């Protein structure tokens, strides 16, 4: 799936999830978009001489919905069409680096070529340190993040963060949710693009310094020398021999130098145009070999990785929202909801209700795998010792709690934390209100008690990094889990 298609799909999902009461997208709008998308996807697949896929369907459906919303809300239409991020940044940084590299030599060494030129030594030393850091980070197992901060990646991914004004509340909420989701989903792609740009900027900085060095030599006779308070000629000769050795080995035409020559050049004792030309070539070739070429190679690798991610965006289509859409067109295998009750045993009626909720959340073909209930107070590791956290074929893993229970950090929280840590895709939380409503019946203040307990569970789940979905297993239709709502899971990174 291409980046733009994934972006549109995530934006539409955020809007449908926020528009619970169908204020901006009616049920007819959604059904019409699905029907049209199915037909258009079939035509697109026929033109490509391939089978219709979920990617085709999502692309067409997202375009249909965004087009309709854009016609109704011009401000939203402008938002949906604009490019996210900071497009000018990717070109501006290398250009500024090129100009800075051209200026730094003139600022630091305006009258001569210093054999111990601080700018050139710093450029080479810094880049060698960067190569070492890249190598070390590549060897650290599980190291997936670079030096860029989440704030910088978010800014580069989204650009201007302001939500357009005068939008209906569901649209504004959907855009806000989309920005948060897209910043996380696009982080690997943005990181690759940033790596490409930084490497290219480093190469341009060195090219600017080289160009300045040669350009000044066209109109000026170089005065060559060196001076140091702490280094003698022998030490400088050793340092320069190691520094220029790679360039002299790769480019045989470069002329070497002796200890006597280094001694003569101390404090500018000897001034010779031929000698100046030799040192210009040595520094230019060294910068080209140790900075420009490696940085270009690293930029090329980062660009290849960015292109691969942009053309095959890693959007998790096993998410409930996408699985339900796939089920509507008969694509993919039936979803499987794995349910792990905690201190709660289901009877036959509630078991049927659980299957109804699975069908509403994951599609009519969805199946349920109900695990034995874990006893109250038992250690989570012991209770789940035979559980395979990332078992093949599991679409969603959900923990089932009873609203009649008061959430406790050391029991319910420990059980939930264990699962969120070990299940790679994350876990959904189902809180069944039926035991509480059945117990209190129609007593005075029953609605307030249910609302109070629901708020407590909602805050509890939020504290443990999950989101509670409230259900009534005896009345599955009481809280309909519509497309995009409920069973929200963190996206795979």
Short mmCIF file of C-alpha atoms in Angstrom, two decimals:
data_model
loop_
_atom_site.label_atom_id
_atom_site.label_comp_id
_atom_site.label_asym_id
_atom_site.label_seq_id
_atom_site.Cartn_x
_atom_site.Cartn_y
_atom_site.Cartn_z
CA UNK A 1 0.00 0.00 0.00
CA UNK A 2 1.37 3.40 -1.00
CA UNK A 3 1.88 6.15 1.54
CA UNK A 4 -0.92 8.37 0.23
CA UNK A 5 -3.41 5.49 0.20
CA UNK A 6 -2.47 4.59 3.78
CA UNK A 7 -2.79 8.23 4.83
CA UNK A 8 -6.30 8.48 3.37
CA UNK A 9 -7.34 5.19 4.96
CA UNK A 10 -6.12 6.25 8.41
CA UNK A 11 -7.81 9.64 8.05
CA UNK A 12 -11.14 8.05 7.11
CA UNK A 13 -10.85 5.57 9.97
CA UNK A 14 -10.25 8.41 12.43
CA UNK A 15 -13.29 10.30 11.15
CA UNK A 16 -15.59 7.27 11.19
CA UNK A 17 -14.42 6.41 14.70
CA UNK A 18 -15.10 9.96 15.92
CA UNK A 19 -18.44 10.25 14.11
CA UNK A 20 -20.28 7.86 16.43
CA UNK A 21 -23.68 9.48 15.89
CA UNK A 22 -23.30 9.72 12.08
CA UNK A 23 -23.39 13.51 12.07
CA UNK A 24 -21.03 14.03 9.12
CA UNK A 25 -21.23 10.58 7.52
CA UNK A 26 -24.64 8.96 7.50
CA UNK A 27 -25.16 5.23 7.28
CA UNK A 28 -26.20 5.69 3.64
CA UNK A 29 -22.95 7.59 2.95
CA UNK A 30 -20.89 4.75 4.34
CA UNK A 31 -22.81 2.00 2.54
CA UNK A 32 -22.71 3.93 -0.75
CA UNK A 33 -18.95 4.46 -0.39
CA UNK A 34 -18.43 0.74 0.23
CA UNK A 35 -20.58 -0.31 -2.74
CA UNK A 36 -18.94 2.17 -5.10
CA UNK A 37 -15.48 1.27 -3.86
CA UNK A 38 -16.11 -2.41 -4.44
CA UNK A 39 -17.10 -1.78 -8.06
CA UNK A 40 -14.26 0.66 -8.71
CA UNK A 41 -11.74 -1.68 -7.07
CA UNK A 42 -12.91 -4.51 -9.33
CA UNK A 43 -12.42 -2.29 -12.42
CA UNK A 44 -9.02 -1.18 -11.18
CA UNK A 45 -7.94 -4.77 -10.63
CA UNK A 46 -9.23 -5.72 -14.09
CA UNK A 47 -7.20 -2.91 -15.67
CA UNK A 48 -4.12 -4.16 -13.80
CA UNK A 49 -4.98 -7.72 -14.84
CA UNK A 50 -4.88 -8.87 -11.23
CA UNK A 51 -7.28 -10.01 -8.54
CA UNK A 52 -9.06 -7.40 -6.46
CA UNK A 53 -7.34 -6.88 -3.14
CA UNK A 54 -8.14 -5.15 0.10
CA UNK A 55 -5.68 -2.41 -0.91
CA UNK A 56 -7.74 -1.59 -4.01
CA UNK A 57 -10.92 -1.45 -1.96
CA UNK A 58 -9.47 0.77 0.79
CA UNK A 59 -8.01 3.17 -1.77
CA UNK A 60 -11.30 3.64 -3.60
CA UNK A 61 -13.44 3.80 -0.46
CA UNK A 62 -11.21 6.39 1.20
CA UNK A 63 -11.22 8.56 -1.90
CA UNK A 64 -15.02 8.37 -2.12
CA UNK A 65 -15.51 9.43 1.50
CA UNK A 66 -12.90 12.20 1.45
CA UNK A 67 -14.34 13.59 -1.77
CA UNK A 68 -17.85 13.72 -0.30
CA UNK A 69 -16.65 15.32 2.93
CA UNK A 70 -14.60 17.84 0.95
CA UNK A 71 -17.65 18.86 -1.09
CA UNK A 72 -19.64 19.46 2.09
CA UNK A 73 -16.82 21.17 4.02
CA UNK A 74 -14.36 23.14 1.84
CA UNK A 75 -12.02 23.69 4.81
CA UNK A 76 -11.75 19.94 5.30
CA UNK A 77 -11.28 19.44 1.56
CA UNK A 78 -8.29 21.79 1.65
CA UNK A 79 -6.84 19.89 4.60
CA UNK A 80 -7.28 16.51 2.92
CA UNK A 81 -5.51 17.71 -0.25
CA UNK A 82 -2.57 19.50 1.30
CA UNK A 83 0.74 17.76 1.73
CA UNK A 84 1.66 16.96 5.28
CA UNK A 85 5.02 17.74 6.79
CA UNK A 86 7.54 20.37 5.70
CA UNK A 87 8.25 19.71 1.99
CA UNK A 88 10.76 22.55 1.67
CA UNK A 89 12.89 21.22 4.52
CA UNK A 90 14.21 18.26 2.51
CA UNK A 91 15.79 20.58 -0.11
CA UNK A 92 16.61 23.54 2.10
CA UNK A 93 18.89 21.67 4.51
CA UNK A 94 21.35 20.33 1.87
CA UNK A 95 21.41 23.72 0.12
CA UNK A 96 22.18 25.57 3.36
CA UNK A 97 24.84 22.99 4.16
CA UNK A 98 26.49 23.56 0.77
CA UNK A 99 26.60 27.33 1.30
CA UNK A 100 27.87 26.94 4.88
CA UNK A 101 30.63 24.60 3.75
CA UNK A 102 31.73 27.14 1.14
CA UNK A 103 31.88 29.92 3.74
CA UNK A 104 33.56 28.09 6.60
CA UNK A 105 36.96 27.83 4.92
CA UNK A 106 37.01 31.55 4.13
CA UNK A 107 36.05 32.49 7.67
CA UNK A 108 38.59 30.20 9.38
CA UNK A 109 41.56 30.50 6.97
CA UNK A 110 41.23 33.75 5.00
CA UNK A 111 44.91 34.16 4.06
CA UNK A 112 46.48 30.70 3.73
CA UNK A 113 46.03 26.94 3.65
CA UNK A 114 46.72 25.71 7.16
CA UNK A 115 47.98 22.14 7.24
CA UNK A 116 46.29 21.81 10.64
CA UNK A 117 43.12 23.53 9.48
CA UNK A 118 40.60 23.22 12.31
CA UNK A 119 37.51 23.28 10.02
CA UNK A 120 38.80 20.47 7.79
CA UNK A 121 40.01 18.36 10.71
CA UNK A 122 36.68 18.82 12.49
CA UNK A 123 34.72 17.88 9.36
CA UNK A 124 36.73 14.68 8.95
CA UNK A 125 36.78 13.81 12.67
CA UNK A 126 33.05 14.42 13.12
CA UNK A 127 32.14 12.25 10.15
CA UNK A 128 34.38 9.41 11.30
CA UNK A 129 32.65 9.60 14.68
CA UNK A 130 29.25 9.45 12.95
CA UNK A 131 30.28 6.35 10.98
CA UNK A 132 31.39 4.69 14.22
CA UNK A 133 28.07 5.58 15.89
CA UNK A 134 26.09 4.18 12.96
CA UNK A 135 28.07 0.94 13.15
CA UNK A 136 27.63 0.61 16.91
CA UNK A 137 23.87 1.31 16.77
CA UNK A 138 23.47 -1.22 13.96
CA UNK A 139 25.06 -3.87 16.18
CA UNK A 140 22.79 -3.24 19.20
CA UNK A 141 19.99 -5.86 19.20
CA UNK A 142 16.51 -4.39 19.20
CA UNK A 143 17.73 -0.84 18.58
CA UNK A 144 15.00 0.62 16.35
CA UNK A 145 15.15 4.36 17.00
CA UNK A 146 17.76 6.89 16.00
CA UNK A 147 18.76 10.24 17.40
CA UNK A 148 15.68 12.14 16.20
CA UNK A 149 13.25 13.05 18.97
CA UNK A 150 9.53 12.17 18.70
CA UNK A 151 8.71 15.89 18.61
CA UNK A 152 10.97 16.50 15.61
CA UNK A 153 9.58 13.46 13.76
CA UNK A 154 6.03 14.59 14.50
CA UNK A 155 6.78 18.07 13.15
CA UNK A 156 8.36 16.68 9.98
CA UNK A 157 5.50 14.20 9.50
CA UNK A 158 2.63 16.62 10.04
CA UNK A 159 3.97 20.14 9.54
CA UNK A 160 1.39 22.66 10.68
CA UNK A 161 -0.53 21.05 13.52
CA UNK A 162 -3.53 23.41 13.60
CA UNK A 163 -6.96 21.90 12.88
CA UNK A 164 -8.95 23.89 10.29
CA UNK A 165 -11.56 26.19 11.82
CA UNK A 166 -15.33 25.97 11.48
CA UNK A 167 -15.48 22.20 11.17
CA UNK A 168 -18.18 20.00 12.69
CA UNK A 169 -17.09 18.53 16.00
CA UNK A 170 -16.72 14.94 14.68
CA UNK A 171 -14.52 16.13 11.82
CA UNK A 172 -12.34 18.20 14.14
CA UNK A 173 -12.04 15.28 16.57
CA UNK A 174 -11.25 12.91 13.70
CA UNK A 175 -8.48 15.15 12.36
CA UNK A 176 -6.97 15.50 15.82
CA UNK A 177 -7.02 11.73 16.28
CA UNK A 178 -5.58 11.25 12.79
CA UNK A 179 -2.63 13.54 13.51
CA UNK A 180 -1.69 11.55 16.59
CA UNK A 181 -2.03 8.21 14.78
CA UNK A 182 -0.26 9.32 11.61
CA UNK A 183 2.69 10.80 13.53
CA UNK A 184 3.30 7.39 15.07
CA UNK A 185 2.62 5.33 11.94
CA UNK A 186 4.80 7.47 9.67
CA UNK A 187 7.70 7.76 12.14
CA UNK A 188 9.83 5.03 10.46
CA UNK A 189 9.31 6.66 7.04
CA UNK A 190 10.04 10.15 8.35
CA UNK A 191 13.12 8.85 10.16
CA UNK A 192 14.41 7.33 6.91
CA UNK A 193 13.80 10.57 5.02
CA UNK A 194 15.50 12.59 7.75
CA UNK A 195 18.48 10.23 7.66
CA UNK A 196 18.69 10.62 3.88
CA UNK A 197 18.56 14.41 4.13
CA UNK A 198 21.10 14.68 6.95
CA UNK A 199 23.60 12.45 5.14
CA UNK A 200 23.09 14.42 1.94
CA UNK A 201 23.55 17.70 3.84
CA UNK A 202 26.81 16.43 5.33
CA UNK A 203 28.05 15.51 1.86
CA UNK A 204 27.02 18.94 0.54
CA UNK A 205 28.82 20.66 3.44
CA UNK A 206 32.06 18.89 2.53
CA UNK A 207 31.52 19.61 -1.18
CA UNK A 208 31.07 23.29 -0.35
CA UNK A 209 34.36 23.30 1.54
CA UNK A 210 36.15 21.57 -1.34
CA UNK A 211 34.66 23.95 -3.89
CA UNK A 212 35.72 26.96 -1.79
CA UNK A 213 39.23 25.58 -1.48
CA UNK A 214 39.65 25.20 -5.25
CA UNK A 215 37.78 28.39 -6.15
CA UNK A 216 40.07 30.51 -3.94
CA UNK A 217 43.07 28.89 -5.59
CA UNK A 218 42.03 30.18 -9.02
CA UNK A 219 42.52 33.80 -8.02
CA UNK A 220 44.93 33.57 -5.09
CA UNK A 221 48.38 32.09 -4.61
CA UNK A 222 48.24 29.86 -1.58
CA UNK A 223 50.41 30.49 1.41
CA UNK A 224 50.94 27.11 3.04
CA UNK A 225 52.10 26.42 6.57
CA UNK A 226 51.26 25.22 10.03
CA UNK A 227 51.77 26.23 13.62
CA UNK A 228 51.21 24.57 16.94
CA UNK A 229 52.14 25.19 20.55
CA UNK A 230 52.14 21.54 21.57
CA UNK A 231 53.00 19.55 18.39
CA UNK A 232 56.42 19.31 16.77
CA UNK A 233 57.19 18.58 13.12
CA UNK A 234 57.51 14.82 13.71
CA UNK A 235 54.09 14.59 15.32
CA UNK A 236 52.48 16.73 12.62
CA UNK A 237 54.11 14.55 9.94
CA UNK A 238 52.70 11.41 11.60
CA UNK A 239 49.23 12.96 11.92
CA UNK A 240 49.12 14.12 8.30
CA UNK A 241 50.53 10.80 7.04
CA UNK A 242 47.67 8.92 8.68
CA UNK A 243 45.14 11.51 7.58
CA UNK A 244 46.13 11.52 3.91
CA UNK A 245 47.06 7.83 3.64
CA UNK A 246 43.63 6.66 2.29
CA UNK A 247 43.62 9.38 -0.40
CA UNK A 248 47.22 8.67 -1.47
CA UNK A 249 46.49 4.92 -1.71
CA UNK A 250 43.33 5.44 -3.78
CA UNK A 251 44.72 8.25 -5.96
CA UNK A 252 48.32 7.34 -6.89
CA UNK A 253 48.91 10.67 -8.67
CA UNK A 254 48.85 12.52 -5.34
CA UNK A 255 52.34 13.51 -4.26
CA UNK A 256 53.54 12.60 -0.77
CA UNK A 257 55.60 14.67 1.65
CA UNK A 258 58.61 14.21 3.89
CA UNK A 259 59.42 15.19 7.46
CA UNK A 260 61.86 17.79 6.18
CA UNK A 261 59.11 19.46 4.12
CA UNK A 262 56.81 19.58 7.13
CA UNK A 263 59.59 21.15 9.19
CA UNK A 264 60.24 23.79 6.49
CA UNK A 265 56.53 24.73 6.35
CA UNK A 266 56.38 25.47 10.08
CA UNK A 267 55.20 29.03 10.71
CA UNK A 268 55.11 29.64 6.95
CA UNK A 269 58.88 29.53 6.44
CA UNK A 270 58.54 28.31 2.84
CA UNK A 271 55.98 29.70 0.41
CA UNK A 272 55.61 27.89 -2.89
CA UNK A 273 52.74 27.76 -5.34
CA UNK A 274 53.52 24.15 -6.30
CA UNK A 275 53.53 23.12 -2.67
CA UNK A 276 50.18 24.86 -2.14
CA UNK A 277 48.61 22.99 -5.05
CA UNK A 278 49.74 19.66 -3.62
CA UNK A 279 48.08 20.30 -0.25
CA UNK A 280 44.86 21.48 -1.87
CA UNK A 281 44.66 18.21 -3.78
CA UNK A 282 45.43 16.19 -0.67
CA UNK A 283 42.73 17.86 1.42
CA UNK A 284 40.20 17.82 -1.42
CA UNK A 285 40.77 14.12 -2.15
CA UNK A 286 40.61 13.25 1.57
CA UNK A 287 37.31 15.07 2.06
CA UNK A 288 35.93 13.41 -1.06
CA UNK A 289 37.01 9.96 0.06
CA UNK A 290 36.25 10.11 3.79
CA UNK A 291 33.18 12.37 3.81
CA UNK A 292 31.44 12.88 0.49
CA UNK A 293 31.43 9.32 -0.86
CA UNK A 294 30.43 7.55 2.41
CA UNK A 295 27.72 10.12 3.09
CA UNK A 296 26.34 9.76 -0.42
CA UNK A 297 26.26 5.98 0.03
CA UNK A 298 24.47 6.32 3.39
CA UNK A 299 22.04 8.83 1.87
CA UNK A 300 21.39 6.42 -1.00
CA UNK A 301 20.63 3.58 1.40
CA UNK A 302 18.30 5.80 3.45
CA UNK A 303 16.59 6.98 0.25
CA UNK A 304 16.09 3.36 -0.84
CA UNK A 305 14.59 2.52 2.53
CA UNK A 306 12.33 5.59 2.46
CA UNK A 307 11.16 4.70 -1.05
CA UNK A 308 10.42 1.13 -0.01
CA UNK A 309 8.39 2.31 2.98
CA UNK A 310 6.54 4.91 0.90
CA UNK A 311 5.59 2.34 -1.75
CA UNK A 312 4.78 -0.41 0.74
CA UNK A 313 3.56 1.45 3.79
CA UNK A 314 3.42 -0.86 6.84
CA UNK A 315 -0.23 -0.36 7.80
CA UNK A 316 -1.59 -3.15 9.97
CA UNK A 317 -4.62 -4.41 8.07
CA UNK A 318 -5.38 -6.93 10.81
CA UNK A 319 -6.78 -4.10 12.89
CA UNK A 320 -10.52 -4.63 13.64
CA UNK A 321 -11.57 -1.68 11.46
CA UNK A 322 -9.82 -3.02 8.38
CA UNK A 323 -10.77 -6.63 9.08
CA UNK A 324 -14.43 -5.67 9.17
CA UNK A 325 -14.11 -3.82 5.86
CA UNK A 326 -12.34 -6.83 4.36
CA UNK A 327 -15.15 -9.05 5.58
CA UNK A 328 -17.69 -6.84 3.79
CA UNK A 329 -16.10 -7.65 0.43
CA UNK A 330 -15.25 -11.25 1.23
CA UNK A 331 -11.51 -10.62 1.34
CA UNK A 332 -9.22 -12.40 3.74
CA UNK A 333 -9.90 -15.12 6.26
CA UNK A 334 -12.44 -14.83 9.10
CA UNK A 335 -11.22 -12.85 12.08
CA UNK A 336 -10.59 -14.61 15.38
CA UNK A 337 -11.28 -12.87 18.71
CA UNK A 338 -9.40 -14.43 21.62
CA UNK A 339 -11.07 -13.59 24.95
CA UNK A 340 -9.40 -14.00 28.33
CA UNK A 341 -11.88 -13.50 31.19
CA UNK A 342 -10.52 -12.43 34.56
CA UNK A 343 -12.42 -13.64 37.62
CA UNK A 344 -15.52 -13.90 35.47
CA UNK A 345 -17.23 -17.06 34.17
CA UNK A 346 -19.68 -16.72 31.29
CA UNK A 347 -22.96 -18.56 31.08
CA UNK A 348 -24.52 -19.70 27.81
CA UNK A 349 -26.46 -16.48 27.21
CA UNK A 350 -23.42 -14.30 27.69
CA UNK A 351 -21.35 -16.58 25.48
CA UNK A 352 -23.85 -16.01 22.66
CA UNK A 353 -23.66 -12.29 23.32
CA UNK A 354 -19.88 -12.42 23.01
CA UNK A 355 -20.20 -14.00 19.55
CA UNK A 356 -22.62 -11.25 18.52
CA UNK A 357 -20.18 -8.58 19.64
CA UNK A 358 -17.35 -10.28 17.76
CA UNK A 359 -19.45 -10.25 14.59
CA UNK A 360 -20.28 -6.56 15.08
CA UNK A 361 -16.66 -5.60 15.67
CA UNK A 362 -14.82 -7.89 13.24
CA UNK A 363 -17.35 -8.94 10.63
CA UNK A 364 -20.11 -11.49 10.28
CA UNK A 365 -17.62 -14.35 9.79
CA UNK A 366 -15.71 -13.60 12.98
CA UNK A 367 -15.10 -16.43 15.43
CA UNK A 368 -14.46 -16.43 19.19
CA UNK A 369 -11.83 -18.33 21.15
CA UNK A 370 -12.94 -18.18 24.79
CA UNK A 371 -10.16 -19.09 27.20
CA UNK A 372 -10.80 -20.45 30.73
CA UNK A 373 -11.33 -17.71 33.30
CA UNK A 374 -8.31 -16.70 35.39
CA UNK A 375 -8.95 -16.86 39.13
CA UNK A 376 -8.95 -13.68 41.18
CA UNK A 377 -5.60 -12.91 42.79
CA UNK A 378 -3.63 -15.54 40.84
CA UNK A 379 -0.28 -14.48 39.43
CA UNK A 380 -0.67 -13.49 35.79
CA UNK A 381 2.38 -15.45 34.67
CA UNK A 382 1.04 -18.58 36.34
CA UNK A 383 -2.50 -18.09 35.00
CA UNK A 384 -1.28 -17.58 31.44
CA UNK A 385 1.66 -20.01 31.42
CA UNK A 386 0.21 -22.02 28.50
CA UNK A 387 -0.82 -18.93 26.51
CA UNK A 388 1.00 -18.19 23.26
CA UNK A 389 0.98 -14.35 23.22
CA UNK A 390 1.37 -14.00 19.45
CA UNK A 391 -0.37 -17.17 18.33
CA UNK A 392 -0.85 -17.33 14.57
CA UNK A 393 -4.34 -16.56 13.36
CA UNK A 394 -5.38 -14.43 16.34
CA UNK A 395 -6.79 -11.13 15.14
CA UNK A 396 -7.56 -9.51 18.49
CA UNK A 397 -6.73 -10.51 22.04
CA UNK A 398 -9.26 -9.09 24.50
CA UNK A 399 -9.39 -9.16 28.29
CA UNK A 400 -12.91 -9.49 29.71
CA UNK A 401 -13.74 -7.90 33.05
CA UNK A 402 -17.03 -7.60 34.91
CA UNK A 403 -18.27 -4.11 35.73
CA UNK A 404 -19.48 -5.41 39.08
CA UNK A 405 -15.85 -5.75 40.17
CA UNK A 406 -13.83 -2.81 41.45
CA UNK A 407 -10.57 -2.55 39.50
CA UNK A 408 -7.47 -3.19 41.60
CA UNK A 409 -3.94 -2.37 40.53
CA UNK A 410 -2.33 -5.42 42.17
CA UNK A 411 -4.85 -7.87 40.61
CA UNK A 412 -6.69 -6.59 37.53
CA UNK A 413 -3.87 -4.18 36.76
CA UNK A 414 -1.12 -6.80 37.06
CA UNK A 415 -3.08 -9.15 34.77
CA UNK A 416 -3.59 -6.39 32.19
CA UNK A 417 0.03 -5.19 32.37
CA UNK A 418 1.33 -8.70 31.77
CA UNK A 419 -0.73 -9.06 28.61
CA UNK A 420 0.06 -5.61 27.20
CA UNK A 421 3.75 -6.35 27.71
CA UNK A 422 3.74 -9.76 26.01
CA UNK A 423 1.10 -9.45 23.25
CA UNK A 424 2.89 -7.62 20.45
CA UNK A 425 -0.23 -6.13 18.85
CA UNK A 426 -1.67 -5.03 22.16
CA UNK A 427 -4.88 -6.01 23.90
CA UNK A 428 -8.43 -4.74 23.85
CA UNK A 429 -10.42 -4.50 27.07
CA UNK A 430 -14.08 -5.54 27.26
CA UNK A 431 -15.99 -4.53 30.39
CA UNK A 432 -19.36 -6.28 30.69
CA UNK A 433 -21.97 -4.27 32.57
CA UNK A 434 -24.60 -7.03 32.64
CA UNK A 435 -23.58 -8.54 36.03
CA UNK A 436 -23.89 -5.14 37.73
CA UNK A 437 -27.15 -4.10 36.05
CA UNK A 438 -28.62 -7.55 36.71
CA UNK A 439 -27.72 -7.31 40.41
CA UNK A 440 -28.96 -3.78 41.13
CA UNK A 441 -31.93 -4.02 38.76
CA UNK A 442 -34.08 -0.90 38.74
CA UNK A 443 -33.08 0.34 42.17
CA UNK A 444 -33.02 4.06 42.79
CA UNK A 445 -29.79 5.58 41.51
CA UNK A 446 -28.83 2.47 39.52
CA UNK A 447 -27.93 4.49 36.42
CA UNK A 448 -25.65 6.74 38.45
CA UNK A 449 -23.93 3.72 40.00
CA UNK A 450 -23.31 2.19 36.57
CA UNK A 451 -21.97 5.51 35.24
CA UNK A 452 -19.72 5.96 38.27
CA UNK A 453 -18.29 2.45 38.00
CA UNK A 454 -17.82 2.88 34.23
CA UNK A 455 -15.84 6.06 34.79
CA UNK A 456 -13.66 4.24 37.30
CA UNK A 457 -12.91 1.45 34.82
CA UNK A 458 -12.26 3.93 32.03
CA UNK A 459 -9.69 5.78 34.15
CA UNK A 460 -8.17 2.50 35.30
CA UNK A 461 -7.65 1.23 31.74
CA UNK A 462 -6.26 4.57 30.63
CA UNK A 463 -3.73 4.43 33.49
CA UNK A 464 -2.59 1.01 32.23
CA UNK A 465 -2.21 2.21 28.64
CA UNK A 466 -5.38 0.64 27.18
CA UNK A 467 -8.89 1.73 26.29
CA UNK A 468 -12.03 0.20 27.77
CA UNK A 469 -14.89 -0.94 25.53
CA UNK A 470 -18.13 -1.29 27.49
CA UNK A 471 -20.53 -4.03 26.44
CA UNK A 472 -23.63 -5.79 27.71
CA UNK A 473 -23.35 -9.48 26.90
CA UNK A 474 -27.04 -10.06 27.67
CA UNK A 475 -28.04 -7.22 25.33
CA UNK A 476 -25.30 -7.12 22.66
CA UNK A 477 -27.11 -4.43 20.69
CA UNK A 478 -27.22 -1.98 23.59
CA UNK A 479 -23.78 -0.58 22.78
CA UNK A 480 -23.33 -1.21 19.05
CA UNK A 481 -19.68 -1.43 18.06
CA UNK A 482 -19.82 0.25 14.69
CA UNK A 483 -17.16 0.37 12.02
CA UNK A 484 -14.13 2.08 13.43
CA UNK A 485 -15.39 2.26 17.02
CA UNK A 486 -14.41 -0.03 19.85
CA UNK A 487 -11.64 -2.62 20.16
CA UNK A 488 -9.00 -0.05 19.32
CA UNK A 489 -5.50 -1.42 19.37
CA UNK A 490 -2.10 0.25 19.04
CA UNK A 491 -0.73 0.04 15.50
CA UNK A 492 2.25 -2.20 14.87
CA UNK A 493 5.54 -0.29 14.70
#
